[in-house]
Amino acid sequence: MERLKGKNVLITGASSGIGQAVAVRFAKEGANIAINYYRGAEGAEATRQQAAAARQSEGRQVVMQADVSDETQVKAMFDSFINEFGSIDVLINNAGIQKPSHSHEMSTADFDRILGVNLRGPFLCAREALGYFLKQGRGGAIINNSSVHEIIPKPKYLSYSITKGGLENLTRTLALEYAGQGIRVNSVAPGAIVTPINLAWINDEKARAGVESHIPMGRAGASEEIAAVFAFLASDEASYITGQTIFACGGLTLFPEFRSAWASGE
Ligand code: NAD
C-alpha cells in the first residue's frame, strides 16, 4: 500500500522513537522524506537507512539538522527542503522533550526550553509550511505529535503538560483558519510508548509493570502503532478530517479507575 506516493514530507525529531517509525512508515508508503534531528546524527542516519530499506518503489530520504525552537535554523531547514524536493505536502511536528521537576522548583530555563521545543517549534515549522502550502495552491497537511497529557494532567511535568494542551489549540485554530485552502491540521496523542523518552521505565521490569497496570489494554504501545495513525492522517483517506486529535493510548484516556463501578458501590 503506497498511500503517500510522491508526497514530500518533513518529519521533525526523526532520529529516534516515534519520529523514526513515522519516517520508515512514510517511506514504505511511497513518500519522499526529510529526517530532521537536533543531536544524534547517527540516529538520523539509522533512520535514513531503515527508511531506504523499507521503500517499495523510488523515492528519496534526506537528513536535515536543525533545532526546531530556533527561528533562523527552521527557516534554513525549509529552504533546504524546498531546494531538495521543490515543494512540501506534509509537515510532521514530532520533536518533543520533557524533564521531571516539582513545579515549585522548576527552573525558568527548563520551562522555557521545553516550551521552545514542544510549542514554539511546531509554531515555527507550521508557519513555514503554511506559507509554502498557500504559495503552491494545492493544500497540505500538518500533523502534530501531542500526548494523552493534552488532557490528562501530569504532575512534575508542568511545562510538558502545558505544551501538549497548547498543541490542541494550535491544531484547532490552524485547522479552522486554513480549512478553506485545503489545508488539514490534526494531532496524534500517544499514550505510553516504548521509546527513548521513557528510558526511566521501559527496561525496568518492575517499573514497566507499574506503568502497564494503569493501561486498560494492559501494555505499552509500539512506535509503529503510532506511525500508522500519522500515515492515515497524512493520506487522502483522511481527506475530510481536520482539527482533530486522535488518541492512540490503549484506553488511557478512558478514566481507567472506573473499570469497576466503585463510585456506585457495585
Ligand atoms: P524520543 O526522545 O525518541 O524522540 C524525541 C525526538 O525529538 C528525538 O529525535 C530528539 O532528537 C528530537 N528533538 C529534541 N529536541 C529537538 C530540537 N530542539 N529540535 C529538533 N529535534 C529535537 O521520544 P519519542 O517518544 O519518540 O517522542 C516523540 C514525540 O512523541 C514527542 O513530541 C513526545 O512528546 C511524543 N510522545 C511520546 C510518548 C511516549 O510515550 N513515548 C507519549 C506521548 C507523546
mmCIF file of C-alpha atoms and ligand atoms in Angstrom:
data_model
loop_
_atom_site.group_PDB
_atom_site.id
_atom_site.type_symbol
_atom_site.label_atom_id
_atom_site.label_comp_id
_atom_site.label_asym_id
_atom_site.label_seq_id
_atom_site.Cartn_x
_atom_site.Cartn_y
_atom_site.Cartn_z
ATOM 1 C CA MET A 1 0.000 0.000 0.000
ATOM 2 C CA GLU A 2 1.572 3.302 -1.088
ATOM 3 C CA ARG A 3 -0.971 5.880 0.101
ATOM 4 C CA LEU A 4 1.709 8.618 0.301
ATOM 5 C CA LYS A 5 3.341 8.072 -3.067
ATOM 6 C CA GLY A 6 5.165 11.172 -4.285
ATOM 7 C CA LYS A 7 4.282 13.303 -1.244
ATOM 8 C CA ASN A 8 7.133 15.440 0.123
ATOM 9 C CA VAL A 9 7.204 15.178 3.910
ATOM 10 C CA LEU A 10 9.263 16.853 6.642
ATOM 11 C CA ILE A 11 9.406 14.989 9.969
ATOM 12 C CA THR A 12 10.933 16.785 12.958
ATOM 13 C CA GLY A 13 12.852 14.875 15.635
ATOM 14 C CA ALA A 14 13.097 11.745 13.499
ATOM 15 C CA SER A 15 16.419 10.431 14.815
ATOM 16 C CA SER A 16 14.721 8.080 17.297
ATOM 17 C CA GLY A 17 11.459 6.768 18.718
ATOM 18 C CA ILE A 18 8.130 7.687 17.151
ATOM 19 C CA GLY A 19 9.681 10.110 14.620
ATOM 20 C CA GLN A 20 11.939 7.343 13.352
ATOM 21 C CA ALA A 21 9.000 4.939 12.998
ATOM 22 C CA VAL A 22 6.985 7.628 11.168
ATOM 23 C CA ALA A 23 9.869 8.181 8.749
ATOM 24 C CA VAL A 24 10.148 4.465 7.994
ATOM 25 C CA ARG A 25 6.380 4.039 7.603
ATOM 26 C CA PHE A 26 6.092 7.079 5.318
ATOM 27 C CA ALA A 27 8.961 5.868 3.135
ATOM 28 C CA LYS A 28 7.281 2.466 2.930
ATOM 29 C CA GLU A 29 4.092 4.195 1.765
ATOM 30 C CA GLY A 30 5.985 5.988 -1.016
ATOM 31 C CA ALA A 31 6.720 9.443 0.453
ATOM 32 C CA ASN A 32 9.910 11.449 -0.082
ATOM 33 C CA ILE A 33 11.066 12.281 3.423
ATOM 34 C CA ALA A 34 13.331 14.750 5.206
ATOM 35 C CA ILE A 35 14.538 13.413 8.546
ATOM 36 C CA ASN A 36 15.115 16.332 10.906
ATOM 37 C CA TYR A 37 17.237 15.872 14.006
ATOM 38 C CA TYR A 38 18.885 18.121 16.559
ATOM 39 C CA ARG A 39 21.527 15.979 18.281
ATOM 40 C CA GLY A 40 22.483 12.433 17.335
ATOM 41 C CA ALA A 41 23.499 12.342 13.688
ATOM 42 C CA GLU A 42 23.943 8.539 13.960
ATOM 43 C CA GLY A 43 20.270 8.143 14.891
ATOM 44 C CA ALA A 44 19.206 10.225 11.897
ATOM 45 C CA GLU A 45 21.465 8.185 9.621
ATOM 46 C CA ALA A 46 19.977 4.963 11.051
ATOM 47 C CA THR A 47 16.502 6.331 10.253
ATOM 48 C CA ARG A 48 17.630 7.128 6.705
ATOM 49 C CA GLN A 49 18.960 3.614 6.186
ATOM 50 C CA GLN A 50 15.843 1.939 7.648
ATOM 51 C CA ALA A 51 13.594 4.150 5.522
ATOM 52 C CA ALA A 52 15.600 3.346 2.378
ATOM 53 C CA ALA A 53 15.311 -0.372 3.140
ATOM 54 C CA ALA A 54 11.542 -0.092 3.717
ATOM 55 C CA ARG A 55 10.816 1.501 0.322
ATOM 56 C CA GLN A 56 8.808 -0.456 -2.195
ATOM 57 C CA SER A 57 9.468 1.978 -5.068
ATOM 58 C CA GLU A 58 11.589 5.006 -5.976
ATOM 59 C CA GLY A 59 11.794 7.854 -3.500
ATOM 60 C CA ARG A 60 14.219 9.982 -1.570
ATOM 61 C CA GLN A 61 15.217 10.339 2.053
ATOM 62 C CA VAL A 62 17.500 13.101 3.284
ATOM 63 C CA VAL A 63 18.739 14.152 6.716
ATOM 64 C CA MET A 64 18.418 17.780 7.946
ATOM 65 C CA GLN A 65 19.914 19.085 11.175
ATOM 66 C CA ALA A 66 18.092 21.947 12.953
ATOM 67 C CA ASP A 67 16.885 22.980 16.380
ATOM 68 C CA VAL A 68 13.128 23.418 15.865
ATOM 69 C CA SER A 69 12.972 26.116 18.552
ATOM 70 C CA ASP A 70 15.378 28.354 16.611
ATOM 71 C CA GLU A 71 13.711 30.580 14.010
ATOM 72 C CA THR A 72 16.831 31.024 11.854
ATOM 73 C CA GLN A 73 17.543 27.294 11.793
ATOM 74 C CA VAL A 74 13.920 26.443 10.976
ATOM 75 C CA LYS A 75 13.869 28.896 8.058
ATOM 76 C CA ALA A 76 17.173 27.460 6.766
ATOM 77 C CA MET A 77 15.786 23.920 7.075
ATOM 78 C CA PHE A 78 12.717 24.801 4.990
ATOM 79 C CA ASP A 79 14.950 26.497 2.393
ATOM 80 C CA SER A 80 16.997 23.277 2.141
ATOM 81 C CA PHE A 81 13.827 21.192 1.987
ATOM 82 C CA ILE A 82 12.418 23.197 -0.927
ATOM 83 C CA ASN A 83 15.816 23.177 -2.689
ATOM 84 C CA GLU A 84 15.868 19.404 -2.336
ATOM 85 C CA PHE A 85 12.246 18.463 -3.111
ATOM 86 C CA GLY A 86 10.789 21.517 -4.902
ATOM 87 C CA SER A 87 7.603 21.615 -2.769
ATOM 88 C CA ILE A 88 6.131 20.390 0.516
ATOM 89 C CA ASP A 89 2.938 18.375 1.103
ATOM 90 C CA VAL A 90 3.101 17.274 4.748
ATOM 91 C CA LEU A 91 4.718 18.563 7.955
ATOM 92 C CA ILE A 92 5.008 16.234 10.944
ATOM 93 C CA ASN A 93 5.697 18.208 14.136
ATOM 94 C CA ASN A 94 7.084 15.341 16.196
ATOM 95 C CA ALA A 95 10.109 16.690 18.121
ATOM 96 C CA GLY A 96 9.482 16.900 21.843
ATOM 97 C CA ILE A 97 11.273 16.810 25.185
ATOM 98 C CA GLN A 98 10.353 16.523 28.848
ATOM 99 C CA LYS A 99 12.134 16.816 32.186
ATOM 100 C CA PRO A 100 10.730 15.981 35.613
ATOM 101 C CA SER A 101 10.764 18.548 38.381
ATOM 102 C CA HIS A 102 8.476 19.647 41.187
ATOM 103 C CA SER A 103 6.725 22.688 39.784
ATOM 104 C CA HIS A 104 7.746 24.892 42.699
ATOM 105 C CA GLU A 105 11.400 24.061 41.956
ATOM 106 C CA MET A 106 11.353 24.171 38.149
ATOM 107 C CA SER A 107 13.977 26.464 36.672
ATOM 108 C CA THR A 108 12.891 29.161 34.247
ATOM 109 C CA ALA A 109 15.492 27.863 31.788
ATOM 110 C CA ASP A 110 13.963 24.357 31.769
ATOM 111 C CA PHE A 111 10.458 25.769 31.485
ATOM 112 C CA ASP A 112 11.448 27.961 28.524
ATOM 113 C CA ARG A 113 13.395 25.182 26.792
ATOM 114 C CA ILE A 114 10.507 22.711 26.930
ATOM 115 C CA LEU A 115 8.048 25.312 25.646
ATOM 116 C CA GLY A 116 10.601 26.257 22.994
ATOM 117 C CA VAL A 117 10.969 22.748 21.554
ATOM 118 C CA ASN A 118 7.409 21.434 22.103
ATOM 119 C CA LEU A 119 5.300 24.506 21.280
ATOM 120 C CA ARG A 120 7.373 27.270 19.667
ATOM 121 C CA GLY A 121 8.926 24.630 17.380
ATOM 122 C CA PRO A 122 5.573 23.432 15.993
ATOM 123 C CA PHE A 123 4.521 27.075 15.502
ATOM 124 C CA LEU A 124 7.738 27.995 13.654
ATOM 125 C CA CYS A 125 7.580 24.913 11.433
ATOM 126 C CA ALA A 126 3.827 25.256 10.806
ATOM 127 C CA ARG A 127 4.286 28.912 9.824
ATOM 128 C CA GLU A 128 6.876 27.990 7.187
ATOM 129 C CA ALA A 129 4.865 25.028 5.893
ATOM 130 C CA LEU A 130 1.660 27.105 5.660
ATOM 131 C CA GLY A 131 3.469 29.774 3.653
ATOM 132 C CA TYR A 132 4.537 27.170 1.094
ATOM 133 C CA PHE A 133 1.135 25.414 1.088
ATOM 134 C CA LEU A 134 -0.563 28.735 0.252
ATOM 135 C CA LYS A 135 2.004 29.618 -2.423
ATOM 136 C CA GLN A 136 1.743 26.161 -4.020
ATOM 137 C CA GLY A 137 -2.069 26.370 -4.011
ATOM 138 C CA ARG A 138 -2.773 22.646 -3.647
ATOM 139 C CA GLY A 139 -3.407 22.352 0.094
ATOM 140 C CA GLY A 140 -1.322 20.337 2.531
ATOM 141 C CA ALA A 141 -1.366 18.598 5.892
ATOM 142 C CA ILE A 142 0.187 19.276 9.272
ATOM 143 C CA ILE A 143 0.140 16.570 11.946
ATOM 144 C CA ASN A 144 1.372 17.291 15.459
ATOM 145 C CA ASN A 145 2.591 14.759 17.978
ATOM 146 C CA SER A 146 0.650 15.589 21.103
ATOM 147 C CA SER A 147 0.137 13.231 24.062
ATOM 148 C CA VAL A 148 -2.543 11.911 26.385
ATOM 149 C CA HIS A 149 -1.219 14.757 28.551
ATOM 150 C CA GLU A 150 -3.065 17.072 26.199
ATOM 151 C CA ILE A 151 -5.983 16.300 28.542
ATOM 152 C CA ILE A 152 -4.541 14.311 31.486
ATOM 153 C CA PRO A 153 -2.609 16.494 33.950
ATOM 154 C CA LYS A 154 0.970 15.256 34.537
ATOM 155 C CA PRO A 155 2.266 16.385 37.943
ATOM 156 C CA LYS A 156 6.025 17.164 37.981
ATOM 157 C CA TYR A 157 5.870 17.684 34.196
ATOM 158 C CA LEU A 158 4.153 21.068 34.201
ATOM 159 C CA SER A 159 5.825 22.530 31.124
ATOM 160 C CA TYR A 160 5.302 19.290 29.139
ATOM 161 C CA SER A 161 1.588 19.277 30.031
ATOM 162 C CA ILE A 162 1.268 22.954 29.102
ATOM 163 C CA THR A 163 2.830 22.333 25.693
ATOM 164 C CA LYS A 164 0.595 19.397 24.869
ATOM 165 C CA GLY A 165 -2.506 21.309 25.990
ATOM 166 C CA GLY A 166 -1.300 24.219 23.862
ATOM 167 C CA LEU A 167 -0.863 21.944 20.850
ATOM 168 C CA GLU A 168 -4.576 21.187 20.946
ATOM 169 C CA ASN A 169 -5.356 24.865 20.415
ATOM 170 C CA LEU A 170 -2.617 25.234 17.820
ATOM 171 C CA THR A 171 -4.185 22.314 15.941
ATOM 172 C CA ARG A 172 -7.777 23.515 16.180
ATOM 173 C CA THR A 173 -7.011 27.164 15.454
ATOM 174 C CA LEU A 174 -4.859 26.493 12.393
ATOM 175 C CA ALA A 175 -7.368 23.908 11.168
ATOM 176 C CA LEU A 176 -10.161 26.470 11.276
ATOM 177 C CA GLU A 177 -8.069 29.288 9.819
ATOM 178 C CA TYR A 178 -6.904 27.323 6.761
ATOM 179 C CA ALA A 179 -9.709 24.791 6.161
ATOM 180 C CA GLY A 180 -10.879 26.823 3.158
ATOM 181 C CA GLN A 181 -7.484 26.473 1.471
ATOM 182 C CA GLY A 182 -7.459 22.666 1.550
ATOM 183 C CA ILE A 183 -5.004 22.555 4.445
ATOM 184 C CA ARG A 184 -5.737 19.978 7.149
ATOM 185 C CA VAL A 185 -4.249 20.209 10.648
ATOM 186 C CA ASN A 186 -4.570 17.314 13.099
ATOM 187 C CA SER A 187 -2.786 15.720 16.055
ATOM 188 C CA VAL A 188 -1.973 12.231 17.235
ATOM 189 C CA ALA A 189 -1.957 11.801 21.016
ATOM 190 C CA PRO A 190 0.026 8.711 22.084
ATOM 191 C CA GLY A 191 -0.201 7.072 25.485
ATOM 192 C CA ALA A 192 2.819 5.257 26.966
ATOM 193 C CA ILE A 193 5.027 4.206 24.058
ATOM 194 C CA VAL A 194 8.304 2.256 24.149
ATOM 195 C CA THR A 195 10.801 4.952 23.054
ATOM 196 C CA PRO A 196 13.958 6.603 24.461
ATOM 197 C CA ILE A 197 11.873 9.366 26.113
ATOM 198 C CA ASN A 198 10.693 6.645 28.543
ATOM 199 C CA LEU A 199 14.078 5.151 29.469
ATOM 200 C CA ALA A 200 13.072 5.621 33.120
ATOM 201 C CA TRP A 201 10.797 2.552 32.921
ATOM 202 C CA ILE A 202 10.918 0.649 29.641
ATOM 203 C CA ASN A 203 13.852 -1.587 30.589
ATOM 204 C CA ASP A 204 12.978 -1.921 34.276
ATOM 205 C CA GLU A 205 10.606 -4.884 34.626
ATOM 206 C CA LYS A 206 9.006 -3.692 37.866
ATOM 207 C CA ALA A 207 8.629 -0.069 36.805
ATOM 208 C CA ARG A 208 7.231 -1.125 33.434
ATOM 209 C CA ALA A 209 4.684 -3.443 35.056
ATOM 210 C CA GLY A 210 3.643 -0.483 37.208
ATOM 211 C CA VAL A 211 3.089 1.712 34.156
ATOM 212 C CA GLU A 212 1.284 -1.025 32.242
ATOM 213 C CA SER A 213 -1.039 -1.773 35.180
ATOM 214 C CA HIS A 214 -2.648 1.640 34.559
ATOM 215 C CA ILE A 215 -3.305 0.965 30.861
ATOM 216 C CA PRO A 216 -6.687 -0.669 30.107
ATOM 217 C CA MET A 217 -5.175 -2.672 27.219
ATOM 218 C CA GLY A 218 -2.503 -3.910 29.635
ATOM 219 C CA ARG A 219 0.601 -2.956 27.662
ATOM 220 C CA ALA A 220 2.685 -0.049 26.457
ATOM 221 C CA GLY A 221 2.390 0.807 22.764
ATOM 222 C CA ALA A 222 4.947 0.450 19.974
ATOM 223 C CA SER A 223 6.158 3.374 17.846
ATOM 224 C CA GLU A 224 4.894 1.565 14.746
ATOM 225 C CA GLU A 225 1.332 1.648 16.136
ATOM 226 C CA ILE A 226 1.592 5.433 16.387
ATOM 227 C CA ALA A 227 3.241 5.793 12.974
ATOM 228 C CA ALA A 228 0.238 4.023 11.430
ATOM 229 C CA VAL A 229 -2.070 6.792 12.703
ATOM 230 C CA PHE A 230 0.218 9.504 11.296
ATOM 231 C CA ALA A 231 0.213 7.730 7.927
ATOM 232 C CA PHE A 232 -3.587 7.575 7.887
ATOM 233 C CA LEU A 233 -3.962 11.266 8.788
ATOM 234 C CA ALA A 234 -1.405 12.282 6.130
ATOM 235 C CA SER A 235 -3.109 10.234 3.435
ATOM 236 C CA ASP A 236 -6.082 11.149 1.252
ATOM 237 C CA GLU A 237 -8.112 8.604 3.236
ATOM 238 C CA ALA A 238 -8.328 11.309 5.913
ATOM 239 C CA SER A 239 -9.332 13.970 3.368
ATOM 240 C CA TYR A 240 -12.358 15.145 5.405
ATOM 241 C CA ILE A 241 -10.664 15.180 8.831
ATOM 242 C CA THR A 242 -9.289 18.417 10.255
ATOM 243 C CA GLY A 243 -8.848 19.978 13.697
ATOM 244 C CA GLN A 244 -8.923 16.611 15.458
ATOM 245 C CA THR A 245 -6.730 14.816 17.946
ATOM 246 C CA ILE A 246 -6.698 11.038 17.630
ATOM 247 C CA PHE A 247 -5.780 9.367 20.917
ATOM 248 C CA ALA A 248 -3.757 6.189 20.405
ATOM 249 C CA CYS A 249 -3.282 5.169 24.002
ATOM 250 C CA GLY A 250 -4.650 1.697 24.757
ATOM 251 C CA GLY A 251 -7.561 3.282 26.611
ATOM 252 C CA LEU A 252 -5.552 5.526 28.967
ATOM 253 C CA THR A 253 -7.939 8.435 28.481
ATOM 254 C CA LEU A 254 -10.997 6.348 29.455
ATOM 255 C CA PHE A 255 -10.740 7.023 33.216
ATOM 256 C CA PRO A 256 -9.333 3.501 33.854
ATOM 257 C CA GLU A 257 -10.090 3.759 37.574
ATOM 258 C CA PHE A 258 -13.757 3.416 36.647
ATOM 259 C CA ARG A 259 -13.314 -0.061 35.172
ATOM 260 C CA SER A 260 -15.249 -1.274 38.191
ATOM 261 C CA ALA A 261 -18.182 0.809 39.363
ATOM 262 C CA TRP A 262 -16.579 1.732 42.696
ATOM 263 C CA ALA A 263 -18.396 5.061 42.975
ATOM 264 C CA SER A 264 -21.837 3.413 42.878
ATOM 265 C CA GLY A 265 -20.868 0.624 45.278
ATOM 266 C CA GLU A 266 -21.292 -2.337 42.883
HETATM 267 P P1 NAD B 1 12.431 10.481 21.591
HETATM 268 O O1 NAD B 1 13.197 11.114 22.685
HETATM 269 O O2 NAD B 1 12.923 9.224 20.995
HETATM 270 O O3 NAD B 1 12.174 11.499 20.403
HETATM 271 C C1 NAD B 1 12.256 12.891 20.525
HETATM 272 C C2 NAD B 1 12.918 13.410 19.288
HETATM 273 O O4 NAD B 1 12.929 14.867 19.319
HETATM 274 C C3 NAD B 1 14.381 12.990 19.200
HETATM 275 O O5 NAD B 1 14.652 12.546 17.886
HETATM 276 C C4 NAD B 1 15.144 14.258 19.509
HETATM 277 O O6 NAD B 1 16.395 14.313 18.885
HETATM 278 C C5 NAD B 1 14.223 15.299 18.929
HETATM 279 N N1 NAD B 1 14.477 16.631 19.439
HETATM 280 C C6 NAD B 1 14.674 17.025 20.720
HETATM 281 N N2 NAD B 1 14.918 18.341 20.775
HETATM 282 C C7 NAD B 1 14.887 18.803 19.487
HETATM 283 C C8 NAD B 1 15.063 20.065 18.888
HETATM 284 N N3 NAD B 1 15.334 21.143 19.640
HETATM 285 N N4 NAD B 1 14.955 20.159 17.549
HETATM 286 C C9 NAD B 1 14.692 19.076 16.779
HETATM 287 N N5 NAD B 1 14.517 17.854 17.301
HETATM 288 C C10 NAD B 1 14.608 17.721 18.635
HETATM 289 O O7 NAD B 1 10.965 10.239 22.187
HETATM 290 P P2 NAD B 1 9.569 9.949 21.474
HETATM 291 O O8 NAD B 1 8.769 9.249 22.471
HETATM 292 O O9 NAD B 1 9.758 9.339 20.142
HETATM 293 O O10 NAD B 1 8.970 11.412 21.324
HETATM 294 C C11 NAD B 1 8.486 11.937 20.106
HETATM 295 C C12 NAD B 1 7.234 12.739 20.386
HETATM 296 O O11 NAD B 1 6.217 11.867 20.889
HETATM 297 C C13 NAD B 1 7.389 13.857 21.431
HETATM 298 O O12 NAD B 1 6.718 15.020 20.991
HETATM 299 C C14 NAD B 1 6.682 13.277 22.642
HETATM 300 O O13 NAD B 1 6.165 14.269 23.486
HETATM 301 C C15 NAD B 1 5.594 12.472 21.980
HETATM 302 N N6 NAD B 1 5.001 11.470 22.854
HETATM 303 C C16 NAD B 1 5.715 10.371 23.247
HETATM 304 C C17 NAD B 1 5.113 9.439 24.098
HETATM 305 C C18 NAD B 1 5.823 8.203 24.573
HETATM 306 O O14 NAD B 1 5.300 7.523 25.464
HETATM 307 N N7 NAD B 1 6.986 7.867 24.037
HETATM 308 C C19 NAD B 1 3.806 9.639 24.536
HETATM 309 C C20 NAD B 1 3.120 10.768 24.121
HETATM 310 C C21 NAD B 1 3.721 11.666 23.285
#
